Amino acid sequence: MAFLLRAAVSQLSRTTSGAQPAAALRCMAAAPFAQRMGSVRGIADEAKDTKEEFLAKWNEVAPSTLDPPSFASEFLEKSADPPADGAPVPSKLTFSFYLPHEKPYSSAEVDMVLVPAITGDFGVMPGHVPTAAQLRPGVLTVQEDEGTSKKFFVSSGFAFVHSDSTADVCAVEAFPVEDLDAATVEAGLADYTAKLASATSGGDDYEAAAAQIGVEVYSAMNAAITDNK
Amino acid sequence: MALRNLSTVMRGPLGLQQAGLLAPASACAAQTVGAPHLSKGGPSTQVRNASQLETQQKMKSVGNIMKITKAMKMVAAARMKGAQRKVEACRGMVDPSIKLFGDNPLVEGKSVTVPITSDKGLCGGVNSQVNRVVKALQDVRADGAEAPRLCIVGDKGRSVLTRGMPESVDFVADQATKQAVTFATASAIAEEILKTDSAASRIVFNKFKSAIAFQPTVATVPSPETIESKPELVEKFDEYELEGPDRSEFLTDLQEFNLASTIYWGMLENGCSEQASRVQAMENSSKNAEEMLSALTIKYNKTRQAGITTELIEIISGAVALEG
């Protein structure tokens, strides 16, 4: 799968000493968690769930000794009441950043987030219009407050901005841009460019696609390093 | 040995309350097992020795089992701690999509059930819970929908479900937990499931609530076609500005990603539940083994003491007979 390949490629370019700054970052990000949790919909979401009908059918066909199972939606973080239509826009954005192996941000209050979408970068501030974006390999910048901003290289994923000034980013792999190793990136880029050339001339579609992804990710990492200098 | 013990007894004024008789079972064991001596002669002593031997062997095997279950419990407890950390780190990845598309476990059309079970046994009731829910889930579907296909993860699910409903099984992914579960593992499984081209996938696993509580849970991941067919979901999704490829490609990519994330989440939760359940199961085993061992020890000592008493009586009555 494409997003997995991108993640693997980006992970390979991390420096071995990257563990320390990453750990420090985790400590900082863990500090203040907002009281307000999760994100909220304007429309009642019960209307689109079929849990009630499921339970009714369950009681019909399942053995009476078997309790019905729980549902994934029962384990979401508790969401606050939807804000009234005329409510003022909050001053901070509630940002959550989900990775399979950690949560760098979990309902943290930040000023702005710069998201690298396929169609281009866009900045998310409180009051942003609801957006669903697919991410390209690139740099995600989180501006926590005046002066503190953190940059993460994201392999790929999705970003959602909801109507109540909450933003969720789900990515397969992400780490601080400082962890990128320039030498490995250069080598990888050269390697995949060669592979792409040979695959396109050879006519193997799968290999060509994989090589294309490799070139894409390594170029993005290269750009991220150059921008960060 | 018997003669030696007897002489200790005869010397002391307290008779039976001699140190020799109160020697620990292990000391006696060493002496009894040594040789099948016929020194005392008579079949009666041999019978006594044989039953002692049998009890001793039982004690030894129960003791070994207790050691093994105690070790397994400690290993499972350590693994559970690690698994718990991983689970807490991964929770939340599927939340945005559930908030966006809701939770629709009652599927219409062709669906796939993905039971997540363990590969190894001795883990209590976690696997049987999942298997029972999966069997019931075969019938919980909208009227007119066909029976769900099964894509089983884990050996324990395979052994039960392929016996019960072999024609519904599409594939089995076992030994998935042989190495640490990563997002790549979940993606590989998701890729196989996507080949079945179904309207929704229902992943069944045990949610880790605490070290003693696990809740069978069903997480549903609809396909892009299912989402587009529901007007209220379309209306909700229309509110969002799309930054990316066109709508259908976006939804396809998103749902592929969600399927992999949900399977990853389910595998981690089930893995943690499995370890916690194994801790409990091994704890119960150790306790039972301990009780058995103490019962056997009492039995052994009773037999041993009865044997010695009988010997004493024989000798004393013999001595009295000689005098008289």
Coordinates of C-alpha atoms in Angstrom, one line a residue:
Chain A
M1 CA 0.0 0.0 0.0
A2 CA 1.3 3.4 -1.0
F3 CA 1.1 5.0 2.4
L4 CA 3.0 2.2 4.0
L5 CA 5.8 2.5 1.5
R6 CA 6.1 6.2 2.1
A7 CA 6.2 5.6 5.8
A8 CA 8.9 3.0 5.5
V9 CA 11.0 5.2 3.3
S10 CA 10.8 8.2 5.6
Q11 CA 11.6 6.0 8.7
L12 CA 14.8 4.8 7.0
S13 CA 16.1 8.3 6.7
R14 CA 16.1 9.1 10.3
T15 CA 19.4 9.5 12.1
T16 CA 20.1 7.1 14.9
S17 CA 20.6 9.9 17.3
G18 CA 17.1 11.0 16.5
A19 CA 15.7 9.2 19.4
Q20 CA 16.8 11.9 21.9
P21 CA 15.3 15.0 20.4
A22 CA 12.2 12.9 19.6
A23 CA 11.9 11.9 23.3
A24 CA 12.3 15.5 24.4
L25 CA 9.6 16.5 22.0
R26 CA 7.3 13.9 23.4
C27 CA 7.8 15.3 26.9
M28 CA 6.9 18.8 25.8
A29 CA 3.9 17.7 23.8
A30 CA 2.6 15.7 26.7
A31 CA 2.4 18.7 29.0
P32 CA -1.0 20.6 28.9
F33 CA -4.0 18.6 27.7
A34 CA -7.1 20.6 27.1
Q35 CA -10.1 19.9 29.3
R36 CA -12.3 19.9 26.2
M37 CA -12.0 16.6 24.4
G38 CA -12.6 15.3 20.9
S39 CA -14.5 17.0 18.2
V40 CA -18.2 17.5 17.7
R41 CA -20.7 17.4 14.9
G42 CA -23.5 19.9 14.3
I43 CA -26.0 17.2 13.2
A44 CA -27.0 14.5 15.6
D45 CA -24.9 11.6 14.8
E46 CA -27.2 9.1 16.3
A47 CA -29.3 9.4 13.2
K48 CA -26.7 7.8 11.0
D49 CA -25.8 5.0 13.3
T50 CA -27.5 1.6 12.9
K51 CA -26.6 0.4 16.4
E52 CA -30.2 0.2 17.6
E53 CA -31.2 -1.9 14.7
F54 CA -28.2 -4.1 15.1
L55 CA -29.1 -4.7 18.8
A56 CA -32.7 -5.5 17.8
K57 CA -31.5 -8.1 15.2
W58 CA -29.0 -9.4 17.7
N59 CA -31.7 -10.1 20.3
E60 CA -33.7 -12.0 17.6
V61 CA -31.0 -14.3 16.4
A62 CA -28.2 -14.6 19.0
P63 CA -28.4 -17.1 21.9
S64 CA -29.9 -15.5 25.0
T65 CA -26.9 -16.3 27.1
L66 CA -24.6 -14.2 24.9
D67 CA -24.3 -10.5 25.7
P68 CA -24.2 -8.3 22.6
P69 CA -20.8 -6.9 21.8
S70 CA -19.8 -3.3 22.3
F71 CA -19.1 -1.0 19.4
A72 CA -16.0 1.0 18.4
S73 CA -18.0 4.3 18.7
E74 CA -18.6 3.6 22.4
F75 CA -14.9 4.1 23.1
L76 CA -14.4 7.5 21.6
E77 CA -13.2 10.3 23.8
K78 CA -16.2 12.2 25.3
S79 CA -17.1 15.1 23.1
A80 CA -18.2 18.4 24.4
D81 CA -21.7 19.8 23.6
P82 CA -21.8 21.3 20.2
P83 CA -21.3 25.0 20.3
A84 CA -24.3 27.2 19.6
D85 CA -24.5 28.7 16.2
G86 CA -23.7 32.2 17.4
A87 CA -20.9 31.2 19.7
P88 CA -17.7 33.1 19.3
V89 CA -14.7 31.4 17.6
P90 CA -12.4 30.0 20.3
S91 CA -9.0 31.5 20.5
K92 CA -7.0 28.3 20.2
L93 CA -7.3 25.3 18.0
T94 CA -7.7 21.9 19.6
F95 CA -5.3 19.7 17.7
S96 CA -4.8 16.0 17.9
F97 CA -2.0 14.2 16.0
Y98 CA -2.4 10.4 15.8
L99 CA 0.3 8.0 14.8
P100 CA 0.1 4.2 15.1
H101 CA 2.8 4.1 17.7
E102 CA 2.3 7.4 19.6
K103 CA 0.2 10.5 19.9
P104 CA 2.4 13.6 19.7
Y105 CA -0.6 15.8 20.4
S106 CA -3.8 14.8 22.0
S107 CA -6.4 17.6 22.2
A108 CA -3.7 20.1 22.7
E109 CA -4.4 23.8 22.4
V110 CA -2.3 25.4 19.6
D111 CA -2.3 28.5 17.6
M112 CA -2.0 27.2 14.1
V113 CA -1.2 24.1 12.1
L114 CA 0.3 24.1 8.6
V115 CA -0.8 21.0 6.8
P116 CA 0.9 19.6 3.6
A117 CA -2.0 18.4 1.5
I118 CA -1.8 16.9 -1.9
T119 CA -3.3 20.1 -3.4
G120 CA -0.9 22.3 -1.5
D121 CA -0.2 23.5 2.0
F122 CA -2.9 25.1 4.0
G123 CA -2.9 26.7 7.5
V124 CA -5.6 25.8 10.0
M125 CA -6.6 28.3 12.6
P126 CA -9.6 28.4 15.0
G127 CA -12.7 28.9 13.0
H128 CA -11.4 27.2 9.8
V129 CA -14.0 25.9 7.5
P130 CA -14.5 22.1 7.8
T131 CA -12.0 20.4 5.6
A132 CA -11.0 16.8 4.8
A133 CA -7.5 16.6 3.3
Q134 CA -5.2 13.9 2.0
L135 CA -1.6 14.5 3.0
R136 CA 1.4 14.3 0.8
P137 CA 4.9 13.5 2.1
G138 CA 5.9 16.8 3.6
V139 CA 6.4 18.9 6.7
L140 CA 3.6 19.6 9.2
T141 CA 4.2 22.7 11.2
V142 CA 2.6 23.1 14.6
Q143 CA 2.6 26.6 16.0
E144 CA 1.9 26.1 19.7
D145 CA 2.1 29.7 20.7
E146 CA 4.1 32.8 19.9
G147 CA 7.6 31.7 19.2
T148 CA 7.2 27.9 19.7
S149 CA 6.7 26.0 16.5
K150 CA 7.5 22.4 15.8
K151 CA 8.0 20.7 12.5
F152 CA 7.3 17.1 11.7
F153 CA 8.0 15.2 8.6
V154 CA 4.9 13.3 7.7
S155 CA 5.0 10.3 5.4
S156 CA 1.3 10.5 4.4
G157 CA -2.1 10.4 6.0
F158 CA -5.3 12.4 6.4
A159 CA -6.2 15.6 8.1
F160 CA -9.7 16.6 9.2
V161 CA -10.8 20.1 10.4
H162 CA -14.2 20.1 12.1
S163 CA -16.6 22.9 12.5
D164 CA -15.8 23.5 16.2
S165 CA -12.2 24.5 15.8
T166 CA -10.8 21.0 16.3
A167 CA -8.3 19.4 13.9
D168 CA -7.2 15.8 13.7
V169 CA -4.3 14.6 11.7
C170 CA -3.8 10.8 11.2
A171 CA -0.5 9.8 9.7
V172 CA 1.3 6.5 9.2
E173 CA 4.8 7.8 10.2
A174 CA 6.0 11.2 11.4
F175 CA 9.0 12.5 13.3
P176 CA 10.7 15.8 13.9
V177 CA 12.4 17.2 10.9
E178 CA 15.7 17.5 12.9
D179 CA 15.9 13.7 12.8
L180 CA 16.4 13.6 9.0
D181 CA 19.8 12.5 7.9
A182 CA 21.0 14.5 4.9
A183 CA 23.4 11.8 3.6
T184 CA 20.9 9.0 3.8
V185 CA 18.3 11.1 2.0
E186 CA 20.7 12.0 -0.8
A187 CA 21.7 8.4 -1.3
G188 CA 18.1 7.2 -1.2
L189 CA 17.0 9.8 -3.7
A190 CA 19.8 8.8 -6.2
D191 CA 18.9 5.2 -5.7
Y192 CA 15.2 5.6 -6.3
T193 CA 15.7 7.9 -9.3
A194 CA 17.8 5.1 -10.9
K195 CA 15.2 2.5 -10.0
L196 CA 12.5 4.7 -11.6
A197 CA 14.5 5.1 -14.8
S198 CA 15.0 1.3 -15.1
A199 CA 11.5 0.4 -14.1
T200 CA 9.8 2.8 -16.6
S201 CA 12.1 1.6 -19.4
G202 CA 11.5 -2.1 -18.3
G203 CA 7.7 -1.6 -18.4
D204 CA 7.0 -3.1 -14.9
D205 CA 4.1 -0.9 -13.6
Y206 CA 4.3 -2.0 -10.0
E207 CA 8.0 -1.4 -9.7
A208 CA 7.6 1.9 -11.5
A209 CA 4.9 3.0 -9.1
A210 CA 7.0 2.0 -6.1
A211 CA 10.0 3.8 -7.4
Q212 CA 7.9 6.8 -8.1
I213 CA 6.7 6.8 -4.5
G214 CA 10.3 6.5 -3.3
V215 CA 11.4 9.4 -5.4
E216 CA 8.5 11.5 -4.2
V217 CA 9.2 10.9 -0.5
Y218 CA 12.9 11.4 -0.8
S219 CA 12.5 14.6 -2.7
A220 CA 10.1 15.8 0.0
M221 CA 12.6 14.9 2.7
N222 CA 15.3 16.7 0.8
A223 CA 13.1 19.8 0.6
A224 CA 12.4 19.6 4.3
I225 CA 16.1 19.5 5.1
T226 CA 16.8 22.4 2.9
D227 CA 14.0 24.5 4.3
N228 CA 15.0 23.7 7.8
K229 CA 18.6 25.0 7.4
Chain B
M1 CA 15.8 -47.3 55.8
A2 CA 12.9 -48.8 57.7
L3 CA 15.2 -50.5 60.2
R4 CA 17.1 -47.3 60.7
N5 CA 14.0 -45.3 61.4
L6 CA 12.8 -47.9 63.8
S7 CA 16.0 -47.8 65.8
T8 CA 15.6 -44.0 66.2
V9 CA 12.1 -44.6 67.4
M10 CA 12.9 -47.3 69.9
R11 CA 15.7 -45.2 71.5
G12 CA 13.7 -42.2 72.3
P13 CA 11.2 -42.1 75.2
L14 CA 8.6 -40.2 73.2
G15 CA 8.2 -42.9 70.7
L16 CA 6.5 -41.5 67.7
Q17 CA 7.5 -37.9 68.3
Q18 CA 11.0 -38.5 67.1
A19 CA 12.8 -36.3 64.7
G20 CA 13.2 -39.2 62.3
L21 CA 9.5 -39.5 61.8
L22 CA 9.0 -35.8 61.2
A23 CA 11.7 -35.7 58.5
P24 CA 10.5 -33.6 55.6
A25 CA 8.9 -35.5 52.7
S26 CA 11.9 -34.8 50.5
A27 CA 14.2 -36.6 52.9
C28 CA 11.9 -39.5 53.1
A29 CA 11.5 -39.4 49.4
A30 CA 15.3 -39.7 48.9
Q31 CA 15.4 -42.6 51.2
T32 CA 12.3 -44.5 49.9
V33 CA 13.0 -44.1 46.2
G34 CA 16.6 -45.2 46.6
A35 CA 16.1 -48.9 46.3
P36 CA 13.1 -51.1 46.2
H37 CA 14.4 -52.8 49.3
L38 CA 12.8 -56.0 50.4
S39 CA 14.7 -55.7 53.7
K40 CA 11.6 -55.6 55.8
G41 CA 10.3 -58.5 53.7
G42 CA 6.6 -59.1 53.3
P43 CA 4.4 -57.8 50.6
S44 CA 2.7 -55.3 53.0
T45 CA 5.8 -53.0 53.0
Q46 CA 6.2 -53.1 49.3
V47 CA 2.5 -52.1 48.8
R48 CA 3.0 -49.2 51.2
N49 CA 6.2 -48.1 49.4
A50 CA 4.5 -48.3 46.0
S51 CA 1.6 -46.1 46.9
Q52 CA 4.0 -43.6 48.5
L53 CA 6.0 -43.7 45.3
E54 CA 2.9 -43.0 43.2
T55 CA 1.9 -40.1 45.4
Q56 CA 5.4 -38.8 45.2
Q57 CA 5.4 -38.9 41.5
K58 CA 2.2 -37.0 41.4
M59 CA 3.6 -34.4 43.8
K60 CA 6.6 -34.0 41.6
S61 CA 4.6 -33.5 38.4
V62 CA 2.2 -31.1 40.1
G63 CA 5.1 -29.2 41.5
N64 CA 6.6 -28.9 38.0
I65 CA 3.3 -27.7 36.5
M66 CA 3.0 -25.1 39.3
K67 CA 6.5 -23.8 38.5
I68 CA 5.7 -23.6 34.8
T69 CA 2.4 -21.8 35.3
K70 CA 4.0 -19.4 37.7
A71 CA 6.7 -18.6 35.2
M72 CA 4.1 -18.2 32.4
K73 CA 2.2 -15.8 34.6
M74 CA 5.2 -13.6 35.2
V75 CA 6.1 -13.6 31.5
A76 CA 2.5 -12.7 30.5
A77 CA 2.4 -9.9 33.1
A78 CA 5.5 -8.4 31.7
R79 CA 4.2 -8.7 28.2
M80 CA 0.9 -7.2 29.2
K81 CA 2.7 -4.1 30.5
G82 CA 4.4 -3.6 27.2
A83 CA 1.2 -4.3 25.2
Q84 CA -0.7 -1.8 27.4
R85 CA 1.7 1.0 26.5
K86 CA 1.4 0.2 22.8
V87 CA -2.4 0.1 23.0
E88 CA -2.7 3.4 24.8
A89 CA -0.4 5.0 22.2
C90 CA -2.5 3.8 19.3
R91 CA -6.0 4.6 20.6
G92 CA -7.6 7.4 18.8
M93 CA -6.4 6.9 15.2
V94 CA -9.8 5.6 14.1
D95 CA -11.8 8.3 16.0
P96 CA -11.9 11.0 13.3
S97 CA -13.5 8.7 10.8
I98 CA -16.0 7.3 13.3
K99 CA -17.0 10.8 14.1
L100 CA -17.3 11.5 10.3
F101 CA -19.0 8.4 9.1
G102 CA -20.7 7.0 12.3
D103 CA -20.9 3.4 13.3
N104 CA -23.1 1.1 11.3
P105 CA -22.7 -2.5 12.4
L106 CA -25.9 -3.6 10.7
V107 CA -24.5 -4.2 7.3
E108 CA -26.4 -4.5 4.1
G109 CA -25.1 -6.4 1.1
K110 CA -21.9 -8.5 1.1
S111 CA -19.9 -8.1 4.3
V112 CA -16.7 -9.6 5.8
T113 CA -16.2 -10.5 9.5
V114 CA -12.7 -10.3 10.7
P115 CA -12.3 -12.2 14.1
I116 CA -9.0 -11.4 15.8
T117 CA -7.8 -14.3 17.9
S118 CA -4.6 -15.4 19.4
D119 CA -2.2 -17.9 18.0
K120 CA -1.2 -19.5 21.4
G121 CA -3.5 -21.1 23.9
L122 CA -3.7 -21.1 27.6
C123 CA -5.1 -17.7 27.6
G124 CA -8.5 -18.1 29.3
G125 CA -11.8 -17.2 27.6
V126 CA -10.8 -14.4 25.2
N127 CA -10.8 -16.5 22.1
S128 CA -14.0 -18.3 22.9
Q129 CA -15.7 -15.0 23.5
V130 CA -14.7 -13.7 20.0
N131 CA -15.7 -17.0 18.4
R132 CA -19.1 -17.0 19.9
V133 CA -19.8 -13.4 18.9
V134 CA -18.6 -14.2 15.3
K135 CA -21.0 -17.2 15.1
A136 CA -23.9 -15.0 16.2
L137 CA -22.8 -12.2 13.9
Q138 CA -23.3 -14.5 10.9
D139 CA -27.1 -14.0 11.3
V140 CA -27.1 -10.4 12.4
R141 CA -27.5 -8.7 9.1
A142 CA -30.1 -6.7 7.1
D143 CA -32.8 -8.8 5.5
G144 CA -31.8 -10.1 2.2
A145 CA -28.1 -9.7 2.8
E146 CA -25.9 -12.7 2.2
A147 CA -24.0 -14.5 5.0
P148 CA -20.8 -12.7 5.9
R149 CA -17.5 -14.1 4.7
L150 CA -14.8 -14.8 7.4
C151 CA -11.3 -13.6 7.2
I152 CA -9.7 -15.0 10.4
V153 CA -6.7 -13.7 12.1
G154 CA -5.1 -16.1 14.6
D155 CA -4.8 -19.8 15.0
K156 CA -7.4 -20.2 17.7
G157 CA -10.1 -18.7 15.6
R158 CA -9.2 -21.0 12.7
S159 CA -9.5 -24.2 14.7
V160 CA -13.0 -23.4 15.9
L161 CA -14.5 -21.5 12.9
T162 CA -13.2 -23.7 10.1
R163 CA -14.8 -26.6 11.9
G164 CA -18.1 -24.8 12.4
M165 CA -18.5 -23.0 9.1
P166 CA -15.8 -24.0 6.7
E167 CA -17.6 -22.7 3.6
S168 CA -17.7 -19.1 4.9
V169 CA -13.9 -18.8 5.5
D170 CA -12.0 -16.8 2.9
F171 CA -8.6 -16.9 4.4
V172 CA -6.8 -17.3 7.7
A173 CA -3.9 -15.1 8.8
D174 CA -2.1 -17.0 11.5
Q175 CA 1.3 -16.5 13.2
A176 CA 0.6 -12.8 12.7
T177 CA 1.7 -12.1 16.2
K178 CA 4.9 -14.1 16.0
Q179 CA 6.8 -10.9 15.7
A180 CA 5.6 -7.6 17.2
V181 CA 2.5 -6.3 15.5
T182 CA 3.1 -3.3 13.4
F183 CA 1.0 -1.1 11.1
A184 CA 2.6 -3.1 8.2
T185 CA 1.1 -6.3 9.5
A186 CA -2.3 -4.8 9.7
S187 CA -1.9 -3.3 6.3
A188 CA -1.0 -6.7 4.7
I189 CA -4.2 -8.2 6.3
A190 CA -6.3 -5.2 5.1
E191 CA -5.0 -5.6 1.6
E192 CA -6.2 -9.2 1.5
I193 CA -9.6 -8.2 2.9
L194 CA -10.0 -5.5 0.3
K195 CA -9.7 -8.1 -2.4
T196 CA -13.1 -9.6 -1.3
D197 CA -14.8 -6.3 -2.4
S198 CA -17.4 -6.1 0.3
A199 CA -19.8 -3.5 1.5
A200 CA -18.4 -3.4 5.0
S201 CA -15.9 -5.1 7.2
R202 CA -16.7 -5.9 10.8
I203 CA -13.7 -6.5 13.0
V204 CA -14.3 -8.5 16.2
F205 CA -11.8 -8.3 19.0
N206 CA -11.6 -8.0 22.8
K207 CA -11.2 -4.5 24.0
F208 CA -8.8 -4.2 26.8
K209 CA -10.6 -2.4 29.6
S210 CA -8.5 -3.4 32.5
A211 CA -6.3 -6.2 33.7
I212 CA -9.4 -8.2 34.7
A213 CA -12.0 -6.9 32.2
F214 CA -12.2 -7.5 28.4
Q215 CA -15.1 -6.5 26.3
P216 CA -15.9 -8.2 22.9
T217 CA -16.2 -5.3 20.5
V218 CA -17.3 -4.9 16.9
A219 CA -15.7 -2.2 14.8
T220 CA -17.2 -1.6 11.4
V221 CA -15.4 -0.1 8.4
P222 CA -17.8 0.7 5.5
S223 CA -16.6 0.7 1.9
P224 CA -16.8 4.0 -0.2
E225 CA -19.8 2.7 -2.0
T226 CA -21.7 2.1 1.2
I227 CA -20.9 5.6 2.4
E228 CA -22.0 7.1 -0.9
S229 CA -25.3 5.2 -0.7
K230 CA -26.3 6.6 2.6
P231 CA -27.8 10.1 2.2
E232 CA -27.2 11.3 5.7
L233 CA -23.5 10.4 5.5
V234 CA -23.2 12.0 2.1
E235 CA -24.8 15.2 3.6
K236 CA -22.3 15.2 6.5
F237 CA -19.4 14.6 4.2
D238 CA -20.5 17.3 1.8
E239 CA -20.0 19.8 4.6
Y240 CA -16.2 19.2 4.4
E241 CA -14.1 20.8 1.7
L242 CA -12.0 18.2 0.0
E243 CA -8.3 18.9 -0.3
G244 CA -7.0 16.0 -2.3
P245 CA -7.8 13.9 -5.3
D246 CA -11.3 13.6 -6.5
R247 CA -14.1 12.5 -4.1
S248 CA -14.2 8.7 -5.0
E249 CA -10.4 8.3 -4.9
F250 CA -10.3 10.2 -1.6
L251 CA -12.9 8.0 -0.1
T252 CA -11.2 4.8 -1.4
D253 CA -7.9 5.8 0.0
L254 CA -9.4 6.9 3.3
Q255 CA -11.3 3.7 3.8
E256 CA -8.2 1.6 3.0
F257 CA -6.4 3.6 5.6
N258 CA -9.2 3.2 8.1
L259 CA -9.4 -0.6 7.5
A260 CA -5.7 -0.9 8.2
S261 CA -5.9 1.4 11.3
T262 CA -8.9 -0.5 12.7
I263 CA -7.3 -3.9 12.2
Y264 CA -4.1 -2.6 13.8
W265 CA -6.1 -1.2 16.8
G266 CA -8.0 -4.4 17.1
M267 CA -4.9 -6.6 17.0
L268 CA -3.2 -4.5 19.7
E269 CA -6.3 -4.5 22.0
N270 CA -6.8 -8.2 21.5
G271 CA -3.1 -8.9 22.1
C272 CA -3.2 -7.0 25.4
S273 CA -6.4 -8.7 26.4
E274 CA -4.9 -12.0 25.6
Q275 CA -1.9 -11.4 27.9
A276 CA -4.0 -10.1 30.7
S277 CA -6.3 -13.2 30.4
R278 CA -3.3 -15.4 30.4
V279 CA -2.1 -13.9 33.6
Q280 CA -5.4 -14.7 35.2
A281 CA -5.6 -18.2 33.8
M282 CA -2.0 -19.0 34.9
E283 CA -2.8 -17.5 38.3
N284 CA -5.8 -19.8 38.7
S285 CA -3.7 -22.8 37.5
S286 CA -1.0 -22.1 40.0
K287 CA -3.5 -21.8 42.8
N288 CA -5.1 -25.1 41.8
A289 CA -1.8 -26.8 41.6
E290 CA -0.8 -25.5 45.0
E291 CA -4.0 -26.8 46.5
M292 CA -3.5 -30.2 44.8
L293 CA 0.1 -30.3 46.1
S294 CA -0.9 -29.6 49.7
A295 CA -3.6 -32.3 49.5
L296 CA -1.1 -34.7 48.1
T297 CA 1.5 -33.9 50.7
I298 CA -1.0 -34.5 53.5
K299 CA -2.0 -37.8 51.9
Y300 CA 1.7 -38.8 51.5
N301 CA 2.5 -38.0 55.1
K302 CA -0.6 -39.9 56.3
T303 CA 0.4 -42.9 54.3
R304 CA 4.0 -42.7 55.5
Q305 CA 3.0 -42.4 59.1
A306 CA 0.5 -45.1 58.8
G307 CA 3.2 -47.4 57.4
I308 CA 5.5 -46.7 60.3
T309 CA 2.8 -47.2 62.8
T310 CA 2.0 -50.6 61.3
E311 CA 5.6 -51.6 61.4
L312 CA 5.8 -50.6 65.1
I313 CA 2.7 -52.6 66.0
E314 CA 4.1 -55.6 64.2
I315 CA 7.4 -55.5 65.9
I316 CA 6.0 -54.8 69.4
S317 CA 3.4 -57.5 69.1
G318 CA 6.2 -59.8 67.9
A319 CA 8.3 -58.9 70.8
V320 CA 5.5 -59.4 73.3
A321 CA 4.7 -62.7 71.7
L322 CA 8.4 -63.8 72.1
E323 CA 8.4 -62.8 75.8
G324 CA 5.2 -64.4 76.5

